[in-house]
Amino acid sequence: YANKVIESRAEISQLYRDILVDCVQFPQEQKGLEYNFSYFPVLFKDEKVLLQVLKILEEHNIFPRRYFYPSLNKLPYVEGDQACPVSEDVSKRILCLPIWPFMDLEIVKTISKLVRGAC
């Protein structure tokens, strides 16, 4: 059953990628890694665009999640004030789009259309 779940998530991920290819950036998969497609993170050009996308999706009762936001070095219980410019930048621009096994591909298309409209 696990292989069918991973295959389904892979198909959903590919559809997102096909539709959003010129709208967002995708994190690079590491070579030699067996990816399980449990999340679908996308990077926007800046936080302003991310917030526009988030607003539009939420208006349509679609609730993506910000991914590692805020940057872990900015959490109040982390001691010291160490700058992590890459983490801070990425955390402001990355969003996980909804994905679950056997997700209706029409839902993926709807979400993608809304994201494209905000880009």
Coordinates of C-alpha atoms in Angstrom, one line a residue, residues 16 108 111:
Y16 CA 1.8 20.8 -9.8
V108 CA -4.6 20.2 -7.9
I111 CA -5.0 25.3 -6.5

